[in-house]
PDB file of C-alpha atoms in Angstrom:
ATOM      1  CA  ALA A   1      -3.670 -11.909   3.258  1.00 52.00           C
ATOM      2  CA  ASN A   2      -1.836 -12.767  -0.163  1.00 71.00           C
ATOM      3  CA  TRP A   3       1.343 -10.776  -0.106  1.00 73.00           C
ATOM      4  CA  GLN A   4       2.416 -14.184  -1.050  1.00 75.00           C
ATOM      5  CA  ALA A   5       0.709 -12.740  -4.968  1.00 78.00           C
ATOM      6  CA  GLY A   6       0.470  -9.122  -4.120  1.00 82.00           C
ATOM      7  CA  TRP A   7       4.113  -7.723  -2.954  1.00 85.00           C
ATOM      8  CA  SER A   8       7.315  -7.919  -5.322  1.00 87.00           C
ATOM      9  CA  ALA A   9      10.742  -9.938  -5.214  1.00 86.00           C
ATOM     10  CA  ARG A  10      12.286  -7.520  -4.410  1.00 89.00           C
ATOM     11  CA  LYS A  11       9.645  -6.986  -1.122  1.00 87.00           C
ATOM     12  CA  LYS A  12       9.666 -10.233   0.318  1.00 83.00           C
ATOM     13  CA  ASP A  13      12.627 -10.656  -0.301  1.00 84.00           C
ATOM     14  CA  TYR A  14      13.912  -7.004   2.163  1.00 86.00           C
ATOM     15  CA  CYS A  15      11.147  -8.120   4.091  1.00 83.00           C
ATOM     16  CA  CYS A  16      12.281 -11.408   4.897  1.00 80.00           C
ATOM     17  CA  GLN A  17      15.453 -10.714   5.899  1.00 80.00           C
ATOM     18  CA  THR A  18      14.331  -7.498   8.426  1.00 80.00           C
ATOM     19  CA  ALA A  19      11.021  -8.085   9.575  1.00 78.00           C
ATOM     20  CA  GLY A  20      10.651 -12.503   8.586  1.00 72.00           C
ATOM     21  CA  ARG A  21       7.665 -11.326   6.424  1.00 77.00           C
ATOM     22  CA  GLY A  22       7.504 -12.214   3.064  1.00 78.00           C
ATOM     23  CA  CYS A  23       9.601 -15.798   3.095  1.00 77.00           C
ATOM     24  CA  PRO A  24       8.685 -17.937   2.420  1.00 74.00           C
ATOM     25  CA  PRO A  25       7.812 -21.239   4.684  1.00 68.00           C
ATOM     26  CA  ALA A  26      10.289 -24.274   5.604  1.00 61.00           C
ATOM     27  CA  PRO A  27       9.238 -27.938   5.582  1.00 67.00           C
ATOM     28  CA  GLY A  28       9.514 -30.109   8.819  1.00 68.00           C
ATOM     29  CA  GLY A  29      10.431 -29.362  11.855  1.00 78.00           C
ATOM     30  CA  PRO A  30       8.019 -29.230  15.626  1.00 86.00           C
ATOM     31  CA  PHE A  31       6.258 -26.307  14.857  1.00 87.00           C
ATOM     32  CA  ASP A  32       4.121 -25.764  11.207  1.00 86.00           C
ATOM     33  CA  CYS A  33       5.542 -21.804  10.849  1.00 85.00           C
ATOM     34  CA  ASN A  34       2.063 -20.442   8.840  1.00 83.00           C
ATOM     35  CA  ALA A  35      -0.704 -21.448  11.609  1.00 88.00           C
ATOM     36  CA  GLY A  36      -1.251 -18.724  13.378  1.00 90.00           C
ATOM     37  CA  TYR A  37       0.593 -16.618  11.950  1.00 87.00           C
ATOM     38  CA  ALA A  38      -2.259 -13.858  11.570  1.00 86.00           C
ATOM     39  CA  ASN A  39      -1.011 -12.979  15.580  1.00 89.00           C
ATOM     40  CA  TRP A  40       2.095 -14.590  15.921  1.00 90.00           C
ATOM     41  CA  GLN A  41       3.580 -11.472  17.973  1.00 89.00           C
ATOM     42  CA  ALA A  42       0.280 -12.772  20.521  1.00 92.00           C
ATOM     43  CA  GLY A  43      -0.456 -15.948  19.647  1.00 94.00           C
ATOM     44  CA  TRP A  44       2.828 -17.594  19.722  1.00 93.00           C
ATOM     45  CA  SER A  45       4.867 -19.025  22.299  1.00 93.00           C
ATOM     46  CA  ALA A  46       8.946 -17.593  22.411  1.00 92.00           C
ATOM     47  CA  ARG A  47       9.675 -21.362  21.405  1.00 91.00           C
ATOM     48  CA  LYS A  48       8.452 -20.788  17.927  1.00 90.00           C
ATOM     49  CA  LYS A  49       8.552 -17.510  17.572  1.00 90.00           C
ATOM     50  CA  ASP A  50      12.525 -18.904  17.765  1.00 88.00           C
ATOM     51  CA  TYR A  51      12.468 -21.515  15.394  1.00 86.00           C
ATOM     52  CA  CYS A  52       9.986 -19.367  13.649  1.00 85.00           C
ATOM     53  CA  CYS A  53      12.066 -17.257  12.948  1.00 85.00           C
ATOM     54  CA  GLN A  54      15.320 -19.507  11.904  1.00 83.00           C
ATOM     55  CA  THR A  55      13.831 -21.614  10.842  1.00 80.00           C
ATOM     56  CA  ALA A  56      11.063 -19.385   7.972  1.00 81.00           C
ATOM     57  CA  GLY A  57      12.058 -15.760   8.853  1.00 81.00           C
ATOM     58  CA  ARG A  58       9.333 -15.683  11.085  1.00 84.00           C
ATOM     59  CA  GLY A  59       7.952 -14.362  14.135  1.00 87.00           C
ATOM     60  CA  CYS A  60      11.007 -12.472  14.002  1.00 86.00           C
ATOM     61  CA  PRO A  61      11.605  -8.964  15.390  1.00 82.00           C
ATOM     62  CA  PRO A  62      10.938  -5.676  13.135  1.00 75.00           C
ATOM     63  CA  ALA A  63      14.488  -4.376  11.899  1.00 69.00           C
ATOM     64  CA  PRO A  64      13.891   0.105  12.555  1.00 71.00           C
ATOM     65  CA  GLY A  65      13.477   1.676   8.909  1.00 70.00           C
ATOM     66  CA  GLY A  66      14.122   0.962   5.765  1.00 71.00           C
ATOM     67  CA  PRO A  67      12.187   0.963   1.909  1.00 73.00           C
ATOM     68  CA  PHE A  68       9.474  -0.694   2.271  1.00 74.00           C
ATOM     69  CA  ASP A  69       7.241  -0.965   5.987  1.00 71.00           C
ATOM     70  CA  CYS A  70       6.590  -4.222   6.273  1.00 72.00           C
ATOM     71  CA  ASN A  71       3.621  -4.633   9.322  1.00 69.00           C
ATOM     72  CA  ALA A  72       1.581  -1.348   7.778  1.00 68.00           C
ATOM     73  CA  GLY A  73      -2.088  -2.877   6.216  1.00 68.00           C
ATOM     74  CA  TYR A  74       0.706  -6.826   6.286  1.00 68.00           C
ATOM     75  CA  ALA A  75      -3.196  -7.740   7.444  1.00 67.00           C
ATOM     76  CA  ASN A  76      -5.754  -5.669   4.536  1.00 63.00           C
ATOM     77  CA  TRP A  77      -3.465  -5.079   2.224  1.00 57.00           C
ATOM     78  CA  GLN A  78      -5.476  -6.558  -0.397  1.00 58.00           C
ATOM     79  CA  ALA A  79      -7.997  -3.431   0.699  1.00 62.00           C
ATOM     80  CA  GLY A  80      -5.844  -1.052   2.293  1.00 55.00           C
ATOM     81  CA  TRP A  81      -2.544  -0.882  -0.476  1.00 51.00           C
TER      82      TRP A  81
END
């Protein structure tokens, strides 16, 4: 997915804060929060989810409601949006 280039700054900020998506990567640490992100819900351990949510805003539980659905079309945003 190319959310980095395809999402507006406002959507990145919103989705990072509310859904843990669209966040800039965090350098260093015990886990690579970019590795396996496309399948983080099923593929990451609870420790990696917790670490990446706290440090990179990735792997966080989705927040209900809001102006954007940060999961809709994320994996295939280029063709779907």
